[in-house]
Amino acid sequence: MTAPTKNKKPPAKPAAKNPAGEATDLLTTYRNKRDFATTPEPAGAQPRERKIRFFCIQKHLASHLHYDFRLEHHGVLLSWAVPKGPSPNPSIKRLAMQVEDHPREYGTFEGVIPSGYGAGIVVLWDQGVWQPLVDDVDAALARGNLPFVVLAEKVKGGWNLIRTERAGPKAWLLIKHKDELASTNELTEDFPGSVTGHGDFAEVLAREPRDPWPGEPPTTGGETGELFRTIMVRAKKLRGKSSQPVVKPAKPPMGIS
Ligand code: MN
């Protein structure tokens, strides 16, 4: 028989910081989902708070096409998967599903995830900095309403992330503020490629010396499967054009991380 416990603690929430003020286990979920022996994604170093907050969006073709919207906070990247990408039109609300925090080092990643979690192609679609328009980001997140400004190559101006009950506990809406940087443009269509200037999905895939999916793409069905196949054909042509192996570009511009 176990002795009754006087103060039964609720299940421990991951501590955000250790006594030294460093974030500790914010990346546990991220790391648990991946096998770093097989993925080129970074495992990430110990997160550290910084005054300048990194921002990026990674266009990711995996089980579905989506745009991973990332805001640096507590030294990691808070992350939302936005299926349709950000719209600069304040009357358009884009669904943003919160996913696990990513390491800050992830913010410059562009490449191919050959297998496993997120298998597919990642294009570094936008990169810059952001600032909250509130003093307490944690309280704003808990409240489910985070106003902020972004200064990046494509995404600019004031935005809000607002939690919505409509699509489950992880669902948020990404909405542009009505400011001078609002527009009716469709950023994803106007600027489809990598912020590094090195093309789009096919060019990133073509940097791999060999097709990582010689048989079938990691997602075969529907529109996503079709998209993968089109990209793989184009990548093959691009690879064929250069007799030399395609040299991976050096660090992307705006390397503030
Ligand atoms: Mn993703």
PDB file of C-alpha atoms and ligand atoms in Angstrom:
ATOM      1  CA  MET A   1       0.000   0.000   0.000  1.00  0.00           C
ATOM      2  CA  THR A   2       1.295   3.403  -0.834  1.00  0.00           C
ATOM      3  CA  ALA A   3       1.161   6.153   1.697  1.00  0.00           C
ATOM      4  CA  PRO A   4      -1.328   8.845   0.811  1.00  0.00           C
ATOM      5  CA  THR A   5       0.400  11.879  -0.560  1.00  0.00           C
ATOM      6  CA  LYS A   6      -0.492  15.102   1.094  1.00  0.00           C
ATOM      7  CA  ASN A   7      -0.103  17.404  -1.859  1.00  0.00           C
ATOM      8  CA  LYS A   8      -0.800  15.526  -5.000  1.00  0.00           C
ATOM      9  CA  LYS A   9       0.953  17.476  -7.709  1.00  0.00           C
ATOM     10  CA  PRO A  10      -0.613  17.789 -11.132  1.00  0.00           C
ATOM     11  CA  PRO A  11       1.427  16.210 -13.950  1.00  0.00           C
ATOM     12  CA  ALA A  12       4.574  18.261 -14.258  1.00  0.00           C
ATOM     13  CA  LYS A  13       4.524  20.779 -17.074  1.00  0.00           C
ATOM     14  CA  PRO A  14       7.887  20.988 -18.811  1.00  0.00           C
ATOM     15  CA  ALA A  15       9.853  23.668 -17.011  1.00  0.00           C
ATOM     16  CA  ALA A  16      10.531  26.562 -19.337  1.00  0.00           C
ATOM     17  CA  LYS A  17      13.725  27.569 -17.589  1.00  0.00           C
ATOM     18  CA  ASN A  18      16.342  26.148 -15.269  1.00  0.00           C
ATOM     19  CA  PRO A  19      17.705  28.200 -12.327  1.00  0.00           C
ATOM     20  CA  ALA A  20      20.308  29.751 -14.625  1.00  0.00           C
ATOM     21  CA  GLY A  21      17.470  31.195 -16.660  1.00  0.00           C
ATOM     22  CA  GLU A  22      18.135  28.970 -19.650  1.00  0.00           C
ATOM     23  CA  ALA A  23      15.363  27.172 -21.394  1.00  0.00           C
ATOM     24  CA  THR A  24      15.811  23.484 -20.704  1.00  0.00           C
ATOM     25  CA  ASP A  25      13.540  20.953 -22.299  1.00  0.00           C
ATOM     26  CA  LEU A  26      11.602  23.015 -24.795  1.00  0.00           C
ATOM     27  CA  LEU A  27      12.976  20.870 -27.605  1.00  0.00           C
ATOM     28  CA  THR A  28      12.127  17.438 -26.176  1.00  0.00           C
ATOM     29  CA  THR A  29       9.101  16.932 -28.412  1.00  0.00           C
ATOM     30  CA  TYR A  30      11.054  18.125 -31.440  1.00  0.00           C
ATOM     31  CA  ARG A  31      13.909  15.740 -30.753  1.00  0.00           C
ATOM     32  CA  ASN A  32      11.665  12.793 -29.901  1.00  0.00           C
ATOM     33  CA  LYS A  33       9.976  13.016 -33.282  1.00  0.00           C
ATOM     34  CA  ARG A  34      13.209  12.769 -35.249  1.00  0.00           C
ATOM     35  CA  ASP A  35      16.114  10.386 -35.840  1.00  0.00           C
ATOM     36  CA  PHE A  36      19.147  12.601 -36.328  1.00  0.00           C
ATOM     37  CA  ALA A  37      21.066   9.712 -37.856  1.00  0.00           C
ATOM     38  CA  THR A  38      18.755   9.851 -40.873  1.00  0.00           C
ATOM     39  CA  THR A  39      17.514  13.448 -41.092  1.00  0.00           C
ATOM     40  CA  PRO A  40      19.677  16.455 -42.041  1.00  0.00           C
ATOM     41  CA  GLU A  41      17.581  18.639 -39.710  1.00  0.00           C
ATOM     42  CA  PRO A  42      19.538  20.174 -36.786  1.00  0.00           C
ATOM     43  CA  ALA A  43      19.197  18.687 -33.310  1.00  0.00           C
ATOM     44  CA  GLY A  44      19.682  22.188 -31.892  1.00  0.00           C
ATOM     45  CA  ALA A  45      21.910  23.531 -29.167  1.00  0.00           C
ATOM     46  CA  GLN A  46      20.848  24.705 -25.717  1.00  0.00           C
ATOM     47  CA  PRO A  47      18.258  27.466 -26.242  1.00  0.00           C
ATOM     48  CA  ARG A  48      19.237  30.932 -25.051  1.00  0.00           C
ATOM     49  CA  GLU A  49      17.181  34.087 -24.726  1.00  0.00           C
ATOM     50  CA  ARG A  50      18.170  36.876 -27.091  1.00  0.00           C
ATOM     51  CA  LYS A  51      16.945  40.433 -27.511  1.00  0.00           C
ATOM     52  CA  ILE A  52      16.591  40.150 -31.260  1.00  0.00           C
ATOM     53  CA  ARG A  53      13.896  37.679 -32.151  1.00  0.00           C
ATOM     54  CA  PHE A  54      14.373  35.639 -35.299  1.00  0.00           C
ATOM     55  CA  PHE A  55      11.494  35.051 -37.690  1.00  0.00           C
ATOM     56  CA  CYS A  56      11.168  32.659 -40.586  1.00  0.00           C
ATOM     57  CA  ILE A  57       8.726  30.765 -42.731  1.00  0.00           C
ATOM     58  CA  GLN A  58       9.625  27.435 -44.272  1.00  0.00           C
ATOM     59  CA  LYS A  59       7.567  26.193 -47.197  1.00  0.00           C
ATOM     60  CA  HIS A  60       7.291  22.477 -46.583  1.00  0.00           C
ATOM     61  CA  LEU A  61       5.998  19.828 -48.934  1.00  0.00           C
ATOM     62  CA  ALA A  62       5.369  16.698 -46.866  1.00  0.00           C
ATOM     63  CA  SER A  63       2.040  14.916 -46.287  1.00  0.00           C
ATOM     64  CA  HIS A  64       0.531  18.242 -47.426  1.00  0.00           C
ATOM     65  CA  LEU A  65       1.942  21.522 -48.639  1.00  0.00           C
ATOM     66  CA  HIS A  66       2.121  24.045 -45.784  1.00  0.00           C
ATOM     67  CA  TYR A  67       4.068  27.060 -44.569  1.00  0.00           C
ATOM     68  CA  ASP A  68       5.814  26.676 -41.196  1.00  0.00           C
ATOM     69  CA  PHE A  69       5.552  30.060 -39.471  1.00  0.00           C
ATOM     70  CA  ARG A  70       8.199  30.439 -36.741  1.00  0.00           C
ATOM     71  CA  LEU A  71       8.708  33.061 -34.034  1.00  0.00           C
ATOM     72  CA  GLU A  72      11.756  32.984 -31.744  1.00  0.00           C
ATOM     73  CA  HIS A  73      10.805  33.008 -28.064  1.00  0.00           C
ATOM     74  CA  HIS A  74      12.774  31.693 -25.049  1.00  0.00           C
ATOM     75  CA  GLY A  75      15.548  30.772 -27.493  1.00  0.00           C
ATOM     76  CA  VAL A  76      13.426  28.352 -29.545  1.00  0.00           C
ATOM     77  CA  LEU A  77      11.123  28.823 -32.512  1.00  0.00           C
ATOM     78  CA  LEU A  78       7.423  28.743 -31.672  1.00  0.00           C
ATOM     79  CA  SER A  79       5.906  27.101 -34.719  1.00  0.00           C
ATOM     80  CA  TRP A  80       2.608  27.024 -36.577  1.00  0.00           C
ATOM     81  CA  ALA A  81       1.840  25.125 -39.774  1.00  0.00           C
ATOM     82  CA  VAL A  82      -0.181  27.422 -42.045  1.00  0.00           C
ATOM     83  CA  PRO A  83      -1.675  25.365 -44.900  1.00  0.00           C
ATOM     84  CA  LYS A  84      -2.362  28.345 -47.175  1.00  0.00           C
ATOM     85  CA  GLY A  85       0.511  30.552 -46.035  1.00  0.00           C
ATOM     86  CA  PRO A  86       0.265  34.116 -44.715  1.00  0.00           C
ATOM     87  CA  SER A  87      -2.086  36.580 -46.397  1.00  0.00           C
ATOM     88  CA  PRO A  88      -1.312  40.316 -46.215  1.00  0.00           C
ATOM     89  CA  ASN A  89      -5.049  40.965 -46.635  1.00  0.00           C
ATOM     90  CA  PRO A  90      -6.549  41.846 -43.199  1.00  0.00           C
ATOM     91  CA  SER A  91      -9.925  40.408 -44.198  1.00  0.00           C
ATOM     92  CA  ILE A  92      -8.416  36.954 -44.790  1.00  0.00           C
ATOM     93  CA  LYS A  93      -7.860  34.731 -41.747  1.00  0.00           C
ATOM     94  CA  ARG A  94      -5.433  31.888 -42.309  1.00  0.00           C
ATOM     95  CA  LEU A  95      -5.648  28.735 -40.209  1.00  0.00           C
ATOM     96  CA  ALA A  96      -2.395  28.127 -38.303  1.00  0.00           C
ATOM     97  CA  MET A  97      -1.971  24.836 -36.441  1.00  0.00           C
ATOM     98  CA  GLN A  98       0.541  25.077 -33.606  1.00  0.00           C
ATOM     99  CA  VAL A  99       3.224  22.403 -33.735  1.00  0.00           C
ATOM    100  CA  GLU A 100       6.200  21.574 -31.520  1.00  0.00           C
ATOM    101  CA  ASP A 101       8.860  24.221 -30.771  1.00  0.00           C
ATOM    102  CA  HIS A 102      11.840  23.995 -33.109  1.00  0.00           C
ATOM    103  CA  PRO A 103      15.497  24.832 -32.377  1.00  0.00           C
ATOM    104  CA  ARG A 104      16.660  28.266 -33.479  1.00  0.00           C
ATOM    105  CA  GLU A 105      19.176  26.540 -35.758  1.00  0.00           C
ATOM    106  CA  TYR A 106      16.218  25.204 -37.722  1.00  0.00           C
ATOM    107  CA  GLY A 107      15.551  28.722 -38.983  1.00  0.00           C
ATOM    108  CA  THR A 108      18.209  28.500 -41.692  1.00  0.00           C
ATOM    109  CA  PHE A 109      17.427  24.928 -42.724  1.00  0.00           C
ATOM    110  CA  GLU A 110      16.577  24.274 -46.339  1.00  0.00           C
ATOM    111  CA  GLY A 111      16.813  20.815 -47.839  1.00  0.00           C
ATOM    112  CA  VAL A 112      15.361  17.369 -48.142  1.00  0.00           C
ATOM    113  CA  ILE A 113      14.068  15.185 -45.314  1.00  0.00           C
ATOM    114  CA  PRO A 114      14.454  11.776 -46.936  1.00  0.00           C
ATOM    115  CA  SER A 115      12.245   9.744 -44.606  1.00  0.00           C
ATOM    116  CA  GLY A 116      10.484   9.745 -41.261  1.00  0.00           C
ATOM    117  CA  TYR A 117       8.703  12.681 -39.658  1.00  0.00           C
ATOM    118  CA  GLY A 118       8.090  15.524 -42.125  1.00  0.00           C
ATOM    119  CA  ALA A 119       9.605  13.575 -45.038  1.00  0.00           C
ATOM    120  CA  GLY A 120       9.685  15.855 -48.058  1.00  0.00           C
ATOM    121  CA  ILE A 121      11.239  19.143 -49.144  1.00  0.00           C
ATOM    122  CA  VAL A 122      11.826  22.312 -47.100  1.00  0.00           C
ATOM    123  CA  VAL A 123      12.328  25.685 -48.788  1.00  0.00           C
ATOM    124  CA  LEU A 124      13.413  28.645 -46.645  1.00  0.00           C
ATOM    125  CA  TRP A 125      10.651  30.920 -47.892  1.00  0.00           C
ATOM    126  CA  ASP A 126      11.084  33.990 -45.675  1.00  0.00           C
ATOM    127  CA  GLN A 127      13.476  35.183 -42.991  1.00  0.00           C
ATOM    128  CA  GLY A 128      13.770  38.236 -40.769  1.00  0.00           C
ATOM    129  CA  VAL A 129      12.961  39.444 -37.269  1.00  0.00           C
ATOM    130  CA  TRP A 130       9.833  39.984 -35.189  1.00  0.00           C
ATOM    131  CA  GLN A 131       8.804  41.877 -32.068  1.00  0.00           C
ATOM    132  CA  PRO A 132       5.790  41.308 -29.829  1.00  0.00           C
ATOM    133  CA  LEU A 133       3.431  44.258 -29.346  1.00  0.00           C
ATOM    134  CA  VAL A 134       2.863  43.152 -25.740  1.00  0.00           C
ATOM    135  CA  ASP A 135       5.255  43.018 -22.785  1.00  0.00           C
ATOM    136  CA  ASP A 136       4.451  39.444 -21.797  1.00  0.00           C
ATOM    137  CA  VAL A 137       4.522  36.974 -24.679  1.00  0.00           C
ATOM    138  CA  ASP A 138       3.775  33.982 -22.436  1.00  0.00           C
ATOM    139  CA  ALA A 139       0.650  35.663 -21.064  1.00  0.00           C
ATOM    140  CA  ALA A 140      -0.438  36.615 -24.589  1.00  0.00           C
ATOM    141  CA  LEU A 141       0.000  33.028 -25.757  1.00  0.00           C
ATOM    142  CA  ALA A 142      -1.909  31.724 -22.738  1.00  0.00           C
ATOM    143  CA  ARG A 143      -4.671  34.222 -23.501  1.00  0.00           C
ATOM    144  CA  GLY A 144      -4.651  33.107 -27.122  1.00  0.00           C
ATOM    145  CA  ASN A 145      -4.015  36.506 -28.686  1.00  0.00           C
ATOM    146  CA  LEU A 146      -0.501  37.557 -29.688  1.00  0.00           C
ATOM    147  CA  PRO A 147      -0.069  40.843 -31.572  1.00  0.00           C
ATOM    148  CA  PHE A 148       3.337  41.375 -33.176  1.00  0.00           C
ATOM    149  CA  VAL A 149       5.286  43.041 -35.961  1.00  0.00           C
ATOM    150  CA  VAL A 150       7.463  41.301 -38.523  1.00  0.00           C
ATOM    151  CA  LEU A 151      10.270  42.684 -40.644  1.00  0.00           C
ATOM    152  CA  ALA A 152      11.213  40.026 -43.170  1.00  0.00           C
ATOM    153  CA  GLU A 153      11.704  39.861 -46.923  1.00  0.00           C
ATOM    154  CA  LYS A 154       8.100  38.990 -47.785  1.00  0.00           C
ATOM    155  CA  VAL A 155       6.076  39.240 -44.586  1.00  0.00           C
ATOM    156  CA  LYS A 156       6.000  42.734 -43.084  1.00  0.00           C
ATOM    157  CA  GLY A 157       4.022  44.864 -40.660  1.00  0.00           C
ATOM    158  CA  GLY A 158       1.576  44.073 -37.882  1.00  0.00           C
ATOM    159  CA  TRP A 159      -0.072  40.670 -37.411  1.00  0.00           C
ATOM    160  CA  ASN A 160      -2.095  38.760 -34.844  1.00  0.00           C
ATOM    161  CA  LEU A 161      -2.158  35.114 -33.937  1.00  0.00           C
ATOM    162  CA  ILE A 162      -5.514  34.374 -32.333  1.00  0.00           C
ATOM    163  CA  ARG A 163      -6.498  31.025 -30.889  1.00  0.00           C
ATOM    164  CA  THR A 164      -9.718  29.654 -32.297  1.00  0.00           C
ATOM    165  CA  GLU A 165     -11.814  26.867 -30.856  1.00  0.00           C
ATOM    166  CA  ARG A 166     -13.091  25.885 -34.271  1.00  0.00           C
ATOM    167  CA  ALA A 167     -10.449  23.337 -35.219  1.00  0.00           C
ATOM    168  CA  GLY A 168      -9.201  21.956 -31.901  1.00  0.00           C
ATOM    169  CA  PRO A 169      -6.887  23.187 -29.119  1.00  0.00           C
ATOM    170  CA  LYS A 170      -3.897  23.783 -31.435  1.00  0.00           C
ATOM    171  CA  ALA A 171      -5.772  25.886 -33.949  1.00  0.00           C
ATOM    172  CA  TRP A 172      -4.974  29.581 -34.326  1.00  0.00           C
ATOM    173  CA  LEU A 173      -5.765  32.193 -36.952  1.00  0.00           C
ATOM    174  CA  LEU A 174      -3.063  34.327 -38.558  1.00  0.00           C
ATOM    175  CA  ILE A 175      -4.422  37.769 -39.429  1.00  0.00           C
ATOM    176  CA  LYS A 176      -2.740  40.841 -40.915  1.00  0.00           C
ATOM    177  CA  HIS A 177      -3.290  44.178 -39.175  1.00  0.00           C
ATOM    178  CA  LYS A 178      -4.890  46.998 -41.134  1.00  0.00           C
ATOM    179  CA  ASP A 179      -1.699  48.990 -41.566  1.00  0.00           C
ATOM    180  CA  GLU A 180       0.240  50.544 -44.425  1.00  0.00           C
ATOM    181  CA  LEU A 181       1.827  47.158 -45.202  1.00  0.00           C
ATOM    182  CA  ALA A 182      -1.523  45.423 -45.726  1.00  0.00           C
ATOM    183  CA  SER A 183      -2.398  44.544 -49.310  1.00  0.00           C
ATOM    184  CA  THR A 184      -4.602  42.300 -51.413  1.00  0.00           C
ATOM    185  CA  ASN A 185      -1.591  40.495 -52.900  1.00  0.00           C
ATOM    186  CA  GLU A 186      -1.117  36.771 -52.526  1.00  0.00           C
ATOM    187  CA  LEU A 187       2.437  36.456 -51.214  1.00  0.00           C
ATOM    188  CA  THR A 188       2.652  32.708 -51.834  1.00  0.00           C
ATOM    189  CA  GLU A 189       1.844  33.216 -55.529  1.00  0.00           C
ATOM    190  CA  ASP A 190       3.839  36.405 -56.067  1.00  0.00           C
ATOM    191  CA  PHE A 191       6.985  35.067 -54.374  1.00  0.00           C
ATOM    192  CA  PRO A 192       6.953  31.257 -54.543  1.00  0.00           C
ATOM    193  CA  GLY A 193      10.689  30.682 -54.231  1.00  0.00           C
ATOM    194  CA  SER A 194      13.330  30.488 -51.554  1.00  0.00           C
ATOM    195  CA  VAL A 195      14.370  33.702 -49.815  1.00  0.00           C
ATOM    196  CA  THR A 196      17.951  32.624 -50.488  1.00  0.00           C
ATOM    197  CA  GLY A 197      17.315  33.129 -54.210  1.00  0.00           C
ATOM    198  CA  HIS A 198      18.090  29.505 -54.947  1.00  0.00           C
ATOM    199  CA  GLY A 199      14.809  28.483 -56.512  1.00  0.00           C
ATOM    200  CA  ASP A 200      11.865  26.483 -55.275  1.00  0.00           C
ATOM    201  CA  PHE A 201      11.147  22.839 -54.340  1.00  0.00           C
ATOM    202  CA  ALA A 202      12.645  21.380 -57.544  1.00  0.00           C
ATOM    203  CA  GLU A 203      15.907  23.319 -57.213  1.00  0.00           C
ATOM    204  CA  VAL A 204      16.271  22.301 -53.571  1.00  0.00           C
ATOM    205  CA  LEU A 205      15.591  18.674 -54.471  1.00  0.00           C
ATOM    206  CA  ALA A 206      18.051  18.874 -57.392  1.00  0.00           C
ATOM    207  CA  ARG A 207      20.842  19.783 -54.963  1.00  0.00           C
ATOM    208  CA  GLU A 208      20.693  16.202 -53.737  1.00  0.00           C
ATOM    209  CA  PRO A 209      23.191  14.259 -55.852  1.00  0.00           C
ATOM    210  CA  ARG A 210      20.719  11.383 -56.142  1.00  0.00           C
ATOM    211  CA  ASP A 211      16.927  11.183 -56.079  1.00  0.00           C
ATOM    212  CA  PRO A 212      16.094  10.376 -52.450  1.00  0.00           C
ATOM    213  CA  TRP A 213      12.842   8.740 -53.659  1.00  0.00           C
ATOM    214  CA  PRO A 214      13.722   6.710 -56.757  1.00  0.00           C
ATOM    215  CA  GLY A 215      10.493   4.725 -56.568  1.00  0.00           C
ATOM    216  CA  GLU A 216       7.624   6.724 -55.127  1.00  0.00           C
ATOM    217  CA  PRO A 217       7.580  10.111 -53.361  1.00  0.00           C
ATOM    218  CA  PRO A 218       7.062  10.086 -49.571  1.00  0.00           C
ATOM    219  CA  THR A 219       3.440  11.113 -50.184  1.00  0.00           C
ATOM    220  CA  THR A 220       1.825   9.430 -53.175  1.00  0.00           C
ATOM    221  CA  GLY A 221      -1.865  10.308 -53.099  1.00  0.00           C
ATOM    222  CA  GLY A 222      -3.936  13.230 -54.309  1.00  0.00           C
ATOM    223  CA  GLU A 223      -2.709  16.696 -55.181  1.00  0.00           C
ATOM    224  CA  THR A 224       0.340  16.345 -52.932  1.00  0.00           C
ATOM    225  CA  GLY A 225       1.461  13.176 -54.718  1.00  0.00           C
ATOM    226  CA  GLU A 226       1.021  14.928 -58.070  1.00  0.00           C
ATOM    227  CA  LEU A 227       2.994  17.925 -56.871  1.00  0.00           C
ATOM    228  CA  PHE A 228       5.819  15.670 -55.650  1.00  0.00           C
ATOM    229  CA  ARG A 229       5.980  13.845 -58.993  1.00  0.00           C
ATOM    230  CA  THR A 230       6.090  17.076 -61.004  1.00  0.00           C
ATOM    231  CA  ILE A 231       8.878  18.411 -58.783  1.00  0.00           C
ATOM    232  CA  MET A 232      10.836  15.144 -58.997  1.00  0.00           C
ATOM    233  CA  VAL A 233      10.716  15.209 -62.811  1.00  0.00           C
ATOM    234  CA  ARG A 234      11.913  18.802 -62.866  1.00  0.00           C
ATOM    235  CA  ALA A 235      14.678  18.061 -60.344  1.00  0.00           C
ATOM    236  CA  LYS A 236      15.860  15.161 -62.475  1.00  0.00           C
ATOM    237  CA  LYS A 237      16.138  17.491 -65.489  1.00  0.00           C
ATOM    238  CA  LEU A 238      18.012  20.064 -63.422  1.00  0.00           C
ATOM    239  CA  ARG A 239      20.395  17.390 -62.150  1.00  0.00           C
ATOM    240  CA  GLY A 240      20.946  16.174 -65.718  1.00  0.00           C
ATOM    241  CA  LYS A 241      21.853  19.678 -66.871  1.00  0.00           C
ATOM    242  CA  SER A 242      24.894  19.908 -64.648  1.00  0.00           C
ATOM    243  CA  SER A 243      27.544  17.268 -65.195  1.00  0.00           C
ATOM    244  CA  GLN A 244      29.130  18.514 -61.989  1.00  0.00           C
ATOM    245  CA  PRO A 245      27.366  17.802 -58.730  1.00  0.00           C
ATOM    246  CA  VAL A 246      25.275  20.831 -57.798  1.00  0.00           C
ATOM    247  CA  VAL A 247      27.090  22.779 -55.126  1.00  0.00           C
ATOM    248  CA  LYS A 248      25.000  23.522 -52.088  1.00  0.00           C
ATOM    249  CA  PRO A 249      24.769  27.252 -51.504  1.00  0.00           C
ATOM    250  CA  ALA A 250      26.653  28.706 -48.603  1.00  0.00           C
ATOM    251  CA  LYS A 251      24.765  30.278 -45.729  1.00  0.00           C
ATOM    252  CA  PRO A 252      21.595  32.107 -46.756  1.00  0.00           C
ATOM    253  CA  PRO A 253      21.650  35.919 -46.657  1.00  0.00           C
ATOM    254  CA  MET A 254      20.485  37.705 -43.528  1.00  0.00           C
ATOM    255  CA  GLY A 255      22.271  35.132 -41.409  1.00  0.00           C
ATOM    256  CA  ILE A 256      21.332  36.699 -38.132  1.00  0.00           C
ATOM    257  CA  SER A 257      21.013  33.450 -36.252  1.00  0.00           C
TER     258      SER A 257
HETATM  259 MN    MN B   1       6.281  21.387 -41.568  1.00  0.00          MN
END
